[in-house]
Amino acid sequence: MEMKNILLLICVVTLSLTARSQNNTWCGTNHLVKKQIEENPGLQQIMHEALKKAAISRPTDNATSRTLITIPVVVHVIHDNGIGNISEEQVQSALDILNLDYNRLNADTSDTRSTAEAPFRDNAGSMDIEFKLAKIDPDGNCTNGIVRVNAPTLTYGAGEDCKYDSNGGSDQWPKDRYFNIWVINTIAGSSGGITLGYAYYPYGAATNSGYGILIRHDVFGSIETADGEDGRTLTHEMGHALGLPHIFDAGFSGADGCHTGDCNTEGDYSCDTPPQQEANWSCSPTWNSCNNVPLNDAYGFDALDQIENYMSYNACQNMFSNDQVDVMQFNFNDIYFLDNLRSDPNIAATGVNDPDQLCKAEFDVAKRVVCAGTTVEFDDQSFHGPISWTWTVTPGVEGVDYVYANGTTAASQNPEITFIVGGYYDIELLTSDGVTSDSEVKTAFINVLPESAQLDVIEGFEAYTDLSSTNNWTVHNPDNNQGFEILDGTGLSSNKSAFLANYGESGSNTDELISAPLDLSVVDPATEEMTLSFRYAYHKRYDSNDEWLKVFASNNCGESWAQRKTIHGNQLSELTSSNAWYPTSDDDWTTVHMTNITSVYFVENFRYKFEFEGENGNNFFLDNINIYKGAPSDDLVGVNDLEGSIRSFSAYPNPVEGQLNIRFSLENIQNAIVEIVDVTGKVITKNNVQANSGSNLVVLDLDDIAAGAYFIQLSVGETTQVEQLIVR
């Protein structure tokens, strides 16, 4: 992004839902613009001259030269297949609000004050504009004006990265042909607040690939995920995108909010919005922050603050002023890309006024990887105007492999299908508007996981040539770079391991390896405990690397996940290798024993996943994954006959609150007993661990242990070591 680009960060609100409902916001505009002006001092004058030109050029008669403006719109929905993947109906509801507000057709126009001290109703303006979703894309293909991109790493804490295909986001459609809006889950905020949206001014160098609006889905429109209370965030942001400052801005002339100079060249450059000292959130009808009367003021006296203005932060917004409307109208004549945007040839090229005719069959689901017995809700997204639908599922037999649920059928617009048998299913949709038909086939679209596996199976990855050939494991690679794969010649005492080629990857990458369901319902919570163990191999690339391994568990087949273990930085490894690193001996591997797979996970469809967060570090390897009952398993019977030798033993953090890590190293495979003992010798917790040679890491949850002094006792064969422990 060029330093001259004017990024207007709008609507930062407190975490309080009450405050949010009152539109309790503050704006990062002044800070960002000030910073950019410091980097490019000429920018302030560029902004000032553009706004002054628009203000001075406004007609004396507000209705003079007024023409209807039509704006083709494209909405880029950047989502994670969750609630942020909003419907076409919600998108349309957002444009409906724009069309009402900008044409003074909103239902609350009567709330605009018309009193002696606040004579604003007669100065409220209509823009004569309509915002319409495009029907033809830049390549001449049909579209519904909505681009959907599944990019979990870009939709949370979003910023400019989500606006580029190269980052996994969605490129701007040409700004002189389409007005671009990006809808995301959350935006990177500041000062502990929540950013609802931001926009670029159309002035100066703000003609780059970022021009448009970035906005959260929960304030976009008035239905479904939008709560309806902040539906005018888009109205506010569009005001910035079409050239309007806040009514409390000091402007770019150097004057403060309560300026006394010419209102055409100071403040917000609109003479019928009284000067305002600073942002406020009060809808008090007597609020008056300035006593000044600027030169050329529309009222000629000290009018009250215009709390109902869309470019304020007040919850009672309901109007643009005539002068603000004239500034926006002028910009459509003066700024080349806005002028072309509303031109007759462009209206024809984008098809916004074309009649509805079916041109595309399309559908989606919220979740494509499911357990057997799960009901999947299909969402028809065909356009335009379908009236009939035919769904086909292959392979499989209806009533045997799958059934339609909740009264839906193969002819429903949005069917619900319960999948019974595991495997990959192709889905086809044939739709028609009565004249034209179109179909869409998505191959291997639904992955129904195999029936829950039984316990005591160690996953060594030896049976696979690649992870895509099995649905025992799901690879999630949201950054679309190097994901988990099978690598020969790297396994622990075997040939294969799960490998993540993290060396040479850029920072802030996240990759996941997710298990198929495992049946833990056979475990007796009254008498049995479970341990999840796995071995990993890893070296840093640089001493400063802080890369993370996280382990999650789910008791509902992956509908939701709970984080059960985190290892990062030096805990993951203190060793570094400047070149791409690969394990060469058993000593390169660490065994992790997670004893916190508690009874809440003793269900039929238990799943677990490994998540690795990279930071330009080194390669990562997983092997020998096992879920076992706390007692030693049969394949280790007799190993205690070997001479036990504990190379090292430590516990951290100490003192501890919550989760305790116990790390020890052994000469050979042994059953290990880890106990927490109080000062009287009473055993508080006892865990049997199938320890491996080399490094072992045992994770204990101590949330239910009272604060005080204890001892950690590690017993391997005939050897016992003890350390003191303080629980806070």
XYZ file of C-alpha atoms in Angstrom:
728
model
C 0.000 0.000 0.000
C 1.450 3.384 -0.996
C 2.157 5.808 1.810
C -0.054 8.425 0.178
C -3.159 6.269 0.364
C -5.719 7.663 2.741
C -6.946 4.871 4.946
C -9.900 5.872 7.066
C -10.412 3.555 9.993
C -13.938 4.012 11.214
C -16.072 2.948 14.099
C -13.899 1.522 16.857
C -16.240 0.534 19.640
C -15.833 -0.740 23.145
C -16.298 -4.400 23.997
C -19.515 -3.656 25.825
C -22.582 -4.729 23.876
C -24.512 -1.955 25.537
C -21.976 0.606 24.418
C -22.018 -0.859 20.947
C -25.774 -0.599 20.679
C -25.367 3.093 21.451
C -22.875 3.386 18.595
C -20.231 4.217 21.209
C -17.332 4.545 18.800
C -14.099 6.363 18.237
C -12.178 6.772 15.015
C -8.575 6.127 14.057
C -8.758 8.426 11.026
C -6.821 11.372 12.446
C -4.041 9.150 13.780
C -3.655 7.265 10.491
C -3.846 10.341 8.277
C -1.420 12.202 10.552
C 1.042 9.340 10.252
C 0.723 9.280 6.462
C 1.149 13.049 6.270
C 4.317 12.731 8.339
C 5.605 10.276 5.731
C 4.353 12.413 2.825
C 3.904 16.061 3.897
C 2.324 17.029 0.565
C -0.630 14.774 1.228
C -2.358 17.215 3.580
C -2.548 19.873 0.888
C -3.819 17.343 -1.675
C -6.685 16.394 0.657
C -7.462 19.990 1.537
C -7.578 21.163 -2.073
C -9.804 18.266 -3.154
C -12.353 18.878 -0.411
C -12.246 22.662 -0.847
C -12.829 22.274 -4.587
C -15.846 20.054 -3.973
C -17.265 22.466 -1.372
C -16.786 25.682 -3.339
C -18.151 24.122 -6.527
C -21.446 23.109 -4.973
C -24.484 24.766 -6.631
C -26.472 27.439 -4.817
C -29.644 25.543 -5.683
C -29.316 22.041 -4.246
C -31.530 20.521 -6.943
C -29.549 21.968 -9.854
C -27.982 19.447 -12.253
C -29.179 16.538 -10.117
C -29.157 13.228 -12.006
C -29.855 9.688 -10.859
C -26.634 7.815 -10.150
C -26.502 4.009 -10.423
C -23.581 2.223 -8.767
C -22.660 -1.385 -9.668
C -21.516 -3.171 -6.496
C -19.484 -6.310 -5.857
C -19.360 -7.802 -2.354
C -16.382 -10.015 -1.461
C -17.373 -12.310 1.417
C -14.194 -13.499 3.144
C -15.248 -16.248 5.557
C -14.255 -19.447 7.358
C -17.344 -21.458 6.350
C -19.079 -20.242 9.503
C -21.631 -17.529 10.186
C -19.518 -14.987 8.309
C -20.468 -16.659 5.025
C -23.577 -14.511 4.893
C -26.513 -15.093 2.593
C -27.390 -13.184 -0.548
C -30.475 -11.951 1.294
C -28.338 -10.333 3.984
C -26.109 -8.726 1.356
C -29.183 -7.296 -0.351
C -30.516 -6.000 2.971
C -27.315 -3.975 3.374
C -27.766 -2.371 -0.046
C -31.428 -1.731 0.766
C -30.339 0.318 3.785
C -27.935 2.311 1.598
C -30.661 3.047 -0.949
C -33.067 4.199 1.734
C -30.586 6.353 3.630
C -28.977 8.022 0.637
C -32.338 8.869 -0.924
C -33.883 10.176 2.309
C -36.417 7.337 2.300
C -35.443 5.979 5.698
C -38.298 5.479 8.145
C -36.863 7.837 10.789
C -36.701 11.067 8.775
C -39.283 12.566 11.110
C -36.688 12.329 13.886
C -34.578 14.996 12.193
C -35.001 18.090 14.340
C -36.686 21.192 13.002
C -36.442 23.635 15.899
C -35.198 27.177 16.216
C -31.866 25.991 17.600
C -31.610 22.908 15.370
C -33.279 23.719 12.018
C -31.919 20.664 10.243
C -34.916 18.962 8.631
C -35.103 21.472 5.781
C -31.363 21.049 5.206
C -31.483 17.232 4.903
C -30.507 16.104 1.424
C -31.347 13.293 -0.969
C -28.517 11.851 -3.032
C -30.655 10.409 -5.865
C -28.543 7.286 -6.080
C -29.082 3.534 -6.259
C -26.650 0.767 -5.351
C -27.142 -2.480 -7.257
C -25.340 -5.816 -7.270
C -23.519 -6.469 -10.527
C -24.857 -9.146 -12.860
C -21.857 -9.321 -15.212
C -18.297 -9.736 -13.916
C -15.141 -8.112 -15.367
C -14.652 -11.066 -17.748
C -18.167 -10.794 -19.135
C -19.526 -13.794 -17.223
C -22.742 -13.810 -15.274
C -22.523 -13.080 -11.549
C -24.761 -12.319 -8.619
C -22.327 -9.630 -7.495
C -21.012 -11.748 -4.608
C -17.574 -13.361 -4.452
C -17.109 -15.947 -1.705
C -13.632 -16.896 -0.477
C -12.947 -19.354 2.342
C -9.928 -17.793 4.080
C -10.007 -18.379 7.858
C -6.677 -16.639 8.449
C -7.833 -13.489 6.623
C -11.352 -13.061 7.956
C -10.353 -12.622 11.629
C -8.335 -9.544 12.549
C -8.749 -8.603 8.897
C -6.910 -5.851 7.083
C -5.715 -5.076 3.589
C -4.372 -8.628 3.075
C -7.864 -9.965 2.448
C -8.145 -7.782 -0.668
C -5.625 -9.768 -2.700
C -5.846 -13.160 -4.421
C -2.125 -13.625 -3.859
C -2.762 -13.750 -0.100
C -5.692 -16.122 -0.447
C -8.206 -13.268 -0.399
C -10.211 -11.630 -3.182
C -8.846 -9.062 -5.625
C -10.614 -5.787 -6.165
C -12.735 -5.709 -9.296
C -11.825 -2.608 -11.370
C -12.762 0.380 -9.234
C -13.907 2.410 -12.250
C -16.491 -0.306 -13.021
C -17.530 -1.705 -9.635
C -17.740 -0.392 -6.102
C -15.965 -3.002 -3.961
C -17.035 -4.050 -0.463
C -15.163 -6.696 1.532
C -17.167 -8.399 4.311
C -15.212 -10.205 7.017
C -15.655 -11.583 10.553
C -13.523 -9.126 12.516
C -11.104 -6.298 11.755
C -7.771 -5.611 13.398
C -8.647 -3.054 16.067
C -6.729 -0.569 18.136
C -6.669 0.641 21.740
C -8.510 -2.454 22.907
C -11.618 -1.598 20.879
C -13.452 -3.307 18.041
C -13.213 -1.956 14.506
C -16.504 -2.239 12.636
C -15.367 -0.962 9.257
C -13.176 1.411 7.305
C -13.038 3.026 3.878
C -10.746 4.974 1.596
C -11.357 8.569 0.546
C -11.554 8.909 -3.260
C -9.010 11.749 -3.257
C -5.314 11.948 -4.036
C -3.624 8.584 -4.452
C -6.498 6.560 -2.980
C -7.087 4.996 -6.386
C -5.243 1.781 -5.640
C -6.374 -1.813 -5.369
C -7.657 -1.230 -1.838
C -10.273 1.432 -2.626
C -13.646 0.437 -1.226
C -15.056 -0.575 2.145
C -13.978 -3.269 4.603
C -16.748 -4.118 7.076
C -17.763 -6.761 9.612
C -20.609 -9.087 8.676
C -22.464 -8.449 11.943
C -23.007 -4.770 11.046
C -23.658 -5.422 7.361
C -27.386 -5.284 6.713
C -30.288 -5.776 9.086
C -31.074 -9.513 9.073
C -29.485 -12.833 10.043
C -25.987 -12.245 11.470
C -26.400 -8.452 11.536
C -28.043 -7.321 14.749
C -29.923 -4.478 13.069
C -28.682 -1.851 15.516
C -25.549 -1.005 13.540
C -26.962 -1.369 10.053
C -25.882 2.179 9.276
C -22.190 1.470 9.635
C -22.227 0.882 5.868
C -23.983 4.211 5.296
C -21.271 5.936 7.322
C -18.435 4.135 5.516
C -19.905 4.872 2.103
C -19.925 8.556 3.041
C -16.146 8.397 3.499
C -15.687 6.447 0.262
C -17.620 9.134 -1.626
C -15.598 11.944 -0.063
C -17.117 13.024 3.269
C -15.122 13.611 6.477
C -16.687 13.256 9.917
C -18.676 16.289 10.978
C -16.326 16.642 13.960
C -13.133 16.531 11.883
C -10.853 19.554 12.054
C -10.242 19.194 8.334
C -6.940 19.462 6.526
C -6.610 23.247 6.752
C -5.134 23.176 10.252
C -8.261 24.555 11.968
C -9.704 22.843 15.030
C -13.208 21.453 15.407
C -14.691 24.753 16.662
C -13.344 26.750 13.727
C -14.353 30.336 12.916
C -13.064 30.588 9.344
C -14.850 29.838 6.076
C -16.850 26.638 6.493
C -16.187 25.850 2.831
C -12.475 25.441 3.563
C -12.375 24.237 7.186
C -13.929 21.582 9.409
C -15.830 19.030 7.336
C -16.165 21.497 4.403
C -19.977 21.545 4.712
C -21.581 24.802 5.874
C -24.875 23.264 6.981
C -23.246 20.940 9.538
C -22.510 23.134 12.582
C -18.965 22.980 13.986
C -18.440 20.170 16.493
C -15.537 20.061 18.927
C -14.986 16.285 18.874
C -16.728 12.965 18.500
C -19.516 12.278 20.950
C -22.045 9.495 21.423
C -24.873 11.396 23.015
C -28.249 11.827 21.380
C -29.075 14.696 23.708
C -31.209 17.165 21.696
C -29.531 20.075 23.501
C -25.921 19.016 22.864
C -23.769 21.944 21.728
C -19.989 21.576 21.802
C -19.066 24.840 19.969
C -20.160 28.460 20.318
C -18.482 29.568 17.089
C -20.313 30.714 13.977
C -18.089 30.164 10.905
C -17.971 32.452 7.905
C -20.667 31.488 5.349
C -22.423 29.326 7.952
C -25.798 28.147 6.618
C -27.625 29.161 9.795
C -25.953 32.414 10.807
C -26.137 31.621 14.505
C -24.780 29.109 17.020
C -26.840 26.048 16.049
C -26.757 22.879 18.143
C -24.599 19.904 17.144
C -26.103 17.865 14.307
C -26.345 14.620 16.219
C -28.526 13.028 13.524
C -25.858 13.255 10.801
C -24.662 9.977 9.277
C -21.063 11.205 9.539
C -21.303 11.496 13.315
C -20.997 8.662 15.836
C -24.456 9.054 17.309
C -27.010 6.261 17.466
C -29.684 8.672 16.222
C -28.209 9.079 12.725
C -30.829 9.703 10.055
C -29.607 12.341 7.541
C -26.983 13.775 5.245
C -27.011 17.541 4.868
C -27.574 19.237 1.502
C -23.950 20.368 1.406
C -22.698 16.848 2.059
C -24.885 15.546 -0.762
C -23.490 18.195 -3.090
C -19.905 17.214 -2.223
C -20.646 13.588 -3.122
C -22.499 14.581 -6.281
C -19.601 16.795 -7.340
C -17.105 13.972 -6.850
C -19.018 11.802 -9.306
C -18.409 14.510 -11.912
C -14.845 15.380 -10.933
C -13.121 12.075 -10.030
C -12.494 9.952 -13.095
C -13.176 6.487 -11.677
C -16.380 7.588 -9.951
C -17.507 9.279 -13.149
C -16.940 6.103 -15.161
C -18.491 3.970 -12.437
C -21.914 5.555 -12.964
C -21.619 6.018 -16.752
C -24.265 4.550 -19.057
C -21.765 2.281 -20.884
C -20.611 0.871 -17.553
C -24.157 0.304 -16.336
C -24.749 -1.746 -19.470
C -21.416 -3.588 -19.168
C -22.074 -4.627 -15.560
C -25.671 -5.672 -16.301
C -27.170 -4.146 -13.159
C -30.401 -3.253 -14.958
C -30.695 -6.492 -16.945
C -33.776 -8.629 -16.236
C -33.312 -11.654 -14.010
C -32.538 -14.820 -15.961
C -30.953 -18.010 -14.677
C -27.297 -18.142 -15.674
C -25.565 -20.110 -12.923
C -26.323 -23.090 -10.702
C -24.377 -22.816 -7.456
C -24.544 -24.232 -3.928
C -22.518 -24.592 -0.759
C -22.593 -26.091 2.742
C -21.228 -24.882 6.061
C -19.302 -28.103 6.729
C -17.977 -30.603 4.204
C -16.220 -33.077 6.541
C -18.723 -34.813 8.820
C -19.221 -37.969 10.837
C -21.595 -40.716 9.782
C -25.134 -39.876 10.875
C -24.630 -36.113 10.497
C -27.254 -34.032 8.696
C -25.818 -31.545 6.192
C -27.813 -28.443 5.212
C -27.319 -27.448 1.568
C -27.610 -23.798 0.551
C -28.733 -23.018 -2.994
C -26.867 -19.946 -4.268
C -27.980 -20.114 -7.900
C -28.671 -16.913 -9.817
C -30.847 -15.421 -11.127
C -34.432 -16.469 -10.350
C -34.420 -20.306 -10.174
C -37.809 -21.930 -9.584
C -36.973 -25.659 -9.626
C -34.146 -27.799 -8.255
C -33.005 -31.407 -8.664
C -30.265 -32.795 -6.415
C -28.267 -35.948 -7.106
C -25.922 -37.718 -4.679
C -23.371 -40.245 -5.959
C -22.279 -42.858 -5.222
C -24.826 -44.390 -2.900
C -28.441 -45.440 -2.598
C -31.040 -43.181 -1.015
C -32.355 -44.808 2.137
C -29.193 -46.876 2.542
C -26.202 -44.551 2.249
C -28.087 -41.287 2.804
C -31.597 -39.957 3.431
C -33.295 -36.594 2.992
C -34.210 -35.147 6.376
C -36.685 -32.772 8.024
C -39.262 -32.945 5.267
C -36.887 -32.019 2.431
C -36.538 -33.965 -0.811
C -34.336 -34.095 -3.900
C -36.553 -31.321 -5.304
C -36.121 -28.904 -2.384
C -34.257 -25.646 -2.859
C -32.220 -26.156 0.308
C -32.340 -29.860 1.172
C -31.025 -31.428 4.367
C -29.276 -34.758 3.834
C -28.232 -37.221 6.529
C -25.227 -39.282 5.437
C -25.161 -42.784 6.880
C -22.146 -44.508 5.316
C -18.602 -43.143 5.290
C -16.874 -42.080 2.084
C -16.646 -39.258 -0.431
C -19.852 -38.106 -2.148
C -20.318 -36.127 -5.367
C -23.186 -33.625 -5.333
C -24.979 -32.337 -8.429
C -27.569 -29.543 -8.591
C -29.738 -29.055 -11.693
C -31.801 -25.885 -11.539
C -34.157 -24.034 -13.879
C -36.098 -20.791 -14.103
C -38.691 -22.426 -16.349
C -36.882 -21.431 -19.548
C -33.166 -21.839 -18.929
C -31.448 -24.650 -17.019
C -27.972 -25.013 -15.569
C -26.174 -27.621 -13.472
C -23.252 -27.724 -11.084
C -21.334 -30.876 -10.074
C -18.902 -30.841 -7.147
C -16.742 -33.952 -6.989
C -15.894 -35.514 -3.607
C -17.683 -32.555 -2.076
C -18.870 -34.250 1.118
C -16.393 -36.347 3.102
C -18.203 -38.619 5.537
C -15.637 -39.938 7.973
C -15.384 -43.680 8.612
C -17.107 -45.264 11.569
C -15.372 -44.529 14.832
C -12.173 -46.542 15.229
C -11.437 -48.577 18.332
C -8.728 -47.948 20.915
C -5.178 -49.278 21.155
C -4.187 -48.549 17.560
C -0.909 -46.677 17.214
C -0.833 -44.409 14.160
C 2.589 -44.675 12.547
C 1.439 -43.533 9.057
C 3.006 -46.642 7.502
C -0.185 -47.617 5.688
C -0.455 -44.448 3.581
C 1.278 -43.242 0.452
C -0.207 -39.792 0.985
C -2.742 -38.284 3.367
C -5.160 -37.435 0.565
C -5.619 -41.158 -0.103
C -7.281 -41.761 3.271
C -10.139 -40.178 5.172
C -8.621 -41.354 8.449
C -6.912 -37.962 8.471
C -7.969 -34.540 7.224
C -5.378 -31.966 6.202
C -6.422 -28.347 6.636
C -4.145 -25.885 4.863
C -5.901 -22.474 5.041
C -2.893 -20.557 3.730
C -2.747 -22.794 0.639
C 0.989 -23.402 0.931
C 2.757 -26.491 2.290
C 0.377 -28.709 4.272
C 0.895 -31.918 6.232
C 2.013 -34.861 4.062
C 3.599 -38.309 4.338
C 7.388 -38.393 4.083
C 9.415 -41.573 3.668
C 12.605 -42.225 5.585
C 11.796 -39.995 8.544
C 9.659 -42.142 10.840
C 10.543 -42.992 14.403
C 11.959 -46.546 14.276
C 9.939 -46.859 11.067
C 9.882 -45.513 7.543
C 7.156 -42.846 7.464
C 5.927 -39.873 9.451
C 3.532 -36.963 9.014
C 5.670 -34.094 7.776
C 5.114 -30.337 7.531
C 7.575 -28.593 5.208
C 7.799 -25.501 7.369
C 11.357 -24.532 6.390
C 11.317 -21.488 4.104
C 7.630 -20.723 4.701
C 6.728 -17.137 5.536
C 5.588 -16.275 9.051
C 2.101 -16.545 10.517
C 1.146 -19.768 8.744
C -1.271 -22.233 10.337
C -1.634 -25.894 9.360
C -3.811 -28.621 10.856
C -3.849 -32.426 10.866
C -7.237 -33.690 12.060
C -8.106 -37.236 13.067
C -11.082 -39.347 12.071
C -13.548 -40.113 14.893
C -12.485 -42.460 17.683
C -14.920 -44.344 19.895
C -14.178 -43.457 23.525
C -17.680 -44.350 24.701
C -16.284 -47.749 25.730
C -14.191 -46.126 28.465
C -15.600 -46.326 32.006
C -15.219 -42.826 33.519
C -15.564 -44.263 37.031
C -12.543 -46.535 36.829
C -10.523 -45.645 33.732
C -8.462 -42.719 32.486
C -7.266 -41.864 28.982
C -3.959 -40.575 27.682
C -3.222 -39.140 24.249
C 0.428 -39.620 23.354
C 2.392 -38.674 20.268
C 5.965 -38.089 19.229
C 7.258 -35.021 17.433
C 10.616 -33.972 15.985
C 11.546 -30.344 15.435
C 14.432 -27.891 15.420
C 14.214 -24.125 15.167
C 15.748 -22.281 12.254
C 16.650 -19.182 14.273
C 17.052 -18.692 18.024
C 14.270 -16.095 17.908
C 11.678 -18.473 16.395
C 8.554 -18.815 18.521
C 6.576 -21.472 16.673
C 3.574 -23.172 18.265
C 2.208 -26.687 18.441
C -1.355 -26.829 19.737
C -3.440 -29.942 20.384
C -7.238 -29.762 20.390
C -9.969 -32.222 21.346
C -13.623 -32.439 20.296
C -16.508 -34.422 21.752
C -18.896 -33.636 18.893
C -17.063 -34.822 15.768
C -15.280 -31.515 15.243
C -18.250 -29.170 15.490
C -16.305 -27.385 18.221
C -12.796 -27.743 19.604
C -11.161 -27.268 22.995
C -7.458 -26.532 23.215
C -5.813 -29.102 25.489
C -2.083 -28.510 25.012
C 0.267 -25.772 23.818
C 4.012 -26.118 23.282
C 6.011 -23.286 21.745
C 9.377 -21.599 21.500
C 12.114 -23.230 23.580
C 9.597 -25.692 25.023
C 9.149 -27.110 21.535
C 12.916 -27.212 21.008
C 15.940 -25.195 22.024
C 18.036 -26.598 19.166
C 18.532 -24.727 15.896
C 19.477 -25.770 12.368
C 20.106 -23.128 9.738
C 19.316 -25.588 6.947
C 16.163 -27.617 6.363
C 16.214 -30.122 9.215
C 15.196 -33.811 9.286
C 15.391 -36.279 12.215
C 18.141 -38.879 11.994
C 17.856 -40.784 15.305
C 15.403 -41.636 18.066
C 16.975 -38.945 20.224
C 15.584 -36.324 17.850
C 12.043 -37.202 18.966
C 10.035 -36.050 22.000
C 7.086 -38.055 23.322
C 4.152 -36.056 24.705
C 1.707 -37.720 27.121
C -1.554 -35.767 27.547
C -3.464 -37.002 30.572
C -6.172 -34.342 30.231
C -8.454 -36.300 27.884
C -11.112 -36.307 30.580
C -14.477 -38.064 30.818
C -16.231 -35.254 28.920
C -14.530 -36.731 25.830
C -15.630 -40.322 26.468
C -18.042 -40.224 23.524
C -18.494 -42.158 20.299
C -17.273 -39.420 17.961
C -14.183 -38.133 19.753
C -11.701 -36.356 17.478
C -8.398 -34.597 18.020
C -6.229 -32.356 15.893
C -2.725 -30.958 15.765
C -2.254 -27.319 14.795
C 1.161 -25.909 13.935
C 1.720 -22.149 13.708
C 4.859 -21.367 11.744
C 7.123 -18.321 11.914
C 9.721 -18.852 9.193
C 11.249 -21.642 11.262
C 12.049 -25.248 10.420
C 10.401 -28.530 9.494
C 8.020 -30.369 11.818
C 7.324 -34.118 12.118
C 4.634 -36.231 13.881
C 4.623 -39.976 14.458
C 3.376 -42.808 16.704
C 0.087 -41.226 17.811
C -1.792 -43.285 20.395
C -4.884 -42.993 22.571
C -4.655 -45.451 25.435
C -6.131 -46.152 28.845
C -4.077 -44.988 31.804
C -2.997 -48.523 32.741
C -0.016 -49.963 30.813
C -1.034 -51.607 27.536
C -0.349 -55.228 26.636
C 2.389 -54.435 24.136
C 4.523 -53.001 26.932
C 4.124 -55.884 29.391
C 7.528 -56.894 30.660
C 9.383 -53.721 29.782
C 9.777 -52.946 33.472
C 12.138 -55.906 33.562
C 14.588 -53.644 31.746
C 16.863 -51.522 33.890
C 15.246 -48.109 34.183
C 17.526 -45.142 33.759
C 16.174 -41.583 34.082
C 18.515 -39.267 32.218
C 16.773 -36.028 33.243
C 13.657 -34.900 35.110
C 12.064 -31.429 35.456
C 8.665 -29.841 36.006
C 7.464 -26.401 34.873
C 6.094 -23.930 35.571
C 6.861 -24.175 39.262
C 5.020 -22.625 41.104
C 2.110 -23.687 38.909
C -1.496 -22.671 38.399
C -3.534 -24.846 36.046
C -1.451 -26.982 33.689
C 1.831 -28.639 34.712
C 4.456 -29.948 32.284
C 6.705 -32.797 33.421
C 9.646 -33.487 31.113
C 11.977 -36.475 31.514
C 14.348 -38.479 29.364
C 14.849 -42.272 29.456
C 17.424 -44.701 28.162
C 14.787 -47.085 26.808
C 11.058 -47.784 26.529
C 9.540 -48.062 30.012
C 6.271 -47.803 31.857
C 6.504 -44.669 33.992
C 4.378 -43.672 36.971
C 3.897 -39.947 37.590
C 2.394 -39.056 40.975
C 1.524 -35.868 42.837
C 1.965 -36.506 46.582
C 1.098 -34.152 49.432
C 3.385 -33.492 52.425
C 1.757 -36.317 54.443
C 2.586 -38.865 51.718
C -0.964 -39.124 50.380
C -1.126 -39.703 46.607
C -3.275 -36.951 45.076
C -2.986 -37.990 41.413
C -1.411 -41.011 39.743
C -0.816 -41.478 36.022
C 0.587 -44.513 34.228
C 2.500 -43.445 31.145
C 3.815 -45.568 28.285
C 7.108 -43.704 28.142
C 9.469 -43.910 25.187
C 13.219 -43.749 24.974
C 14.523 -40.217 24.707
C 12.538 -37.132 25.708
C 9.021 -37.435 27.205
C 6.609 -34.650 28.124
C 3.636 -35.372 30.425
C 0.821 -32.816 30.711
C -1.207 -32.710 33.947
C -4.212 -30.509 34.762
C -4.056 -29.347 38.385
C -7.178 -27.181 38.421
C -8.838 -29.423 41.044
C -5.839 -29.508 43.373
C -5.849 -27.100 46.294
C -3.059 -24.557 46.620
C -0.128 -25.687 48.699
C 3.142 -27.632 48.777
C 3.407 -31.057 47.084
C 5.955 -33.463 45.637
C 6.190 -34.774 42.052
C 7.335 -38.379 42.037
C 8.568 -40.088 38.858
C 9.056 -43.868 39.049
C 10.611 -45.875 36.219
C 11.478 -49.506 36.980
C 13.378 -49.498 40.245
C 14.350 -45.805 39.908
C 12.419 -42.960 41.536
C 13.086 -39.225 41.415
C 11.253 -36.544 43.394
C 10.888 -32.759 43.023
C 9.049 -30.265 45.219
C 6.036 -28.519 43.681
C 4.117 -25.390 44.705
C 0.508 -25.134 43.518
C -0.963 -21.646 43.603
